[in-house]
Amino acid sequence: MRMEESTRRIRAAAEAQDVDALDLARREREAAIAALAALSPSEDLLAALRESAAAGEEAMLALRRIKQRIRKESQRLAAIEAAFLRSLPPEGRHIDYQG
């Protein structure tokens, strides 16, 4: 896979905030980077590397947004769970009124 294609996939996954697509794009990017050793240095290659680095930054921002969303949802779920637990009758609590 070429670096340019890998970069497009990273950007598409970041925009969609799709974790599975980001993971796949990361693996494809690693393969594209490994293939760079066989290429001759050029201005086009440098431009492709700069674009890939920028796409990587976009992916990192998308991952941070995903993590924030998951944290908020986790807190919300915990609050809902706690509300359900509070509404349950107490179990095993028996007060003995006999002296």
Short mmCIF file of C-alpha atoms in Angstrom, two decimals:
data_model
loop_
_atom_site.label_atom_id
_atom_site.label_comp_id
_atom_site.label_asym_id
_atom_site.label_seq_id
_atom_site.Cartn_x
_atom_site.Cartn_y
_atom_site.Cartn_z
CA MET A 1 0.00 0.00 0.00
CA ARG A 2 1.24 3.44 -0.83
CA MET A 3 1.70 6.11 1.79
CA GLU A 4 -0.88 8.37 0.12
CA GLU A 5 -3.57 5.68 0.29
CA SER A 6 -2.72 4.94 3.91
CA THR A 7 -3.02 8.66 4.69
CA ARG A 8 -6.47 8.85 3.05
CA ARG A 9 -7.65 5.88 5.09
CA ILE A 10 -6.35 7.37 8.32
CA ARG A 11 -8.16 10.64 7.65
CA ALA A 12 -11.42 8.89 6.74
CA ALA A 13 -11.27 6.75 9.89
CA ALA A 14 -10.46 9.77 12.05
CA GLU A 15 -13.34 11.77 10.58
CA ALA A 16 -15.75 8.87 11.18
CA GLN A 17 -14.28 8.31 14.67
CA ASP A 18 -14.28 4.60 13.87
CA VAL A 19 -11.96 2.74 16.24
CA ASP A 20 -11.74 -0.42 14.12
CA ALA A 21 -10.99 1.58 10.98
CA LEU A 22 -8.34 3.59 12.85
CA ASP A 23 -6.68 0.38 14.00
CA LEU A 24 -6.69 -1.04 10.47
CA ALA A 25 -5.36 2.23 9.06
CA ARG A 26 -2.59 2.19 11.69
CA ARG A 27 -1.48 -1.28 10.58
CA GLU A 28 -1.61 -0.28 6.92
CA ARG A 29 0.44 2.82 7.71
CA GLU A 30 3.07 0.70 9.47
CA ALA A 31 3.35 -1.49 6.36
CA ALA A 32 3.61 1.57 4.11
CA ILE A 33 6.33 3.03 6.33
CA ALA A 34 8.25 -0.27 6.25
CA ALA A 35 8.15 -0.18 2.44
CA LEU A 36 9.71 3.29 2.37
CA ALA A 37 13.21 1.88 2.76
CA ALA A 38 13.06 0.63 -0.83
CA LEU A 39 12.17 4.08 -2.22
CA SER A 40 14.56 6.77 -3.32
CA PRO A 41 14.36 10.08 -1.47
CA SER A 42 12.35 12.68 -3.36
CA GLU A 43 10.24 15.78 -2.84
CA ASP A 44 7.10 13.70 -3.48
CA LEU A 45 8.11 11.25 -0.79
CA LEU A 46 8.79 14.08 1.64
CA ALA A 47 5.37 15.59 0.92
CA ALA A 48 3.72 12.19 1.43
CA LEU A 49 5.50 11.78 4.77
CA ARG A 50 4.40 15.24 5.90
CA GLU A 51 0.80 14.46 4.95
CA SER A 52 1.01 11.14 6.78
CA ALA A 53 2.35 12.86 9.90
CA ALA A 54 -0.51 15.39 9.77
CA ALA A 55 -3.02 12.55 9.34
CA GLY A 56 -1.47 10.81 12.34
CA GLU A 57 -2.06 13.94 14.42
CA GLU A 58 -5.69 14.00 13.24
CA ALA A 59 -6.03 10.36 14.26
CA MET A 60 -4.65 11.13 17.72
CA LEU A 61 -7.19 13.93 18.16
CA ALA A 62 -9.98 11.60 17.03
CA LEU A 63 -8.84 8.98 19.54
CA ARG A 64 -8.87 11.56 22.33
CA ARG A 65 -12.42 12.57 21.39
CA ILE A 66 -13.49 8.91 21.34
CA LYS A 67 -11.94 8.34 24.77
CA GLN A 68 -13.69 11.42 26.17
CA ARG A 69 -17.02 10.22 24.77
CA ILE A 70 -16.49 6.77 26.28
CA ARG A 71 -15.60 8.30 29.67
CA LYS A 72 -18.76 10.41 29.64
CA GLU A 73 -20.91 7.44 28.65
CA SER A 74 -19.26 5.33 31.35
CA GLN A 75 -20.04 7.97 33.98
CA ARG A 76 -23.61 8.19 32.72
CA LEU A 77 -24.00 4.40 32.89
CA ALA A 78 -22.59 4.34 36.41
CA ALA A 79 -25.10 7.00 37.50
CA ILE A 80 -27.98 5.04 35.97
CA GLU A 81 -26.78 1.84 37.63
CA ALA A 82 -26.47 3.58 40.99
CA ALA A 83 -30.02 4.91 40.66
CA PHE A 84 -31.32 1.41 40.04
CA LEU A 85 -29.39 0.05 42.99
CA ARG A 86 -30.77 2.75 45.28
CA SER A 87 -34.31 1.86 44.23
CA LEU A 88 -33.94 -1.82 45.15
CA PRO A 89 -35.31 -2.95 48.49
CA PRO A 90 -32.58 -3.68 51.01
CA GLU A 91 -31.66 -7.34 51.24
CA GLY A 92 -30.73 -9.18 54.37
CA ARG A 93 -31.41 -6.29 56.66
CA HIS A 94 -33.49 -7.36 59.56
CA ILE A 95 -33.83 -5.24 62.63
CA ASP A 96 -34.62 -7.23 65.73
CA TYR A 97 -36.93 -5.17 67.86
CA GLN A 98 -36.99 -7.72 70.64
CA GLY A 99 -34.65 -6.79 73.39
#
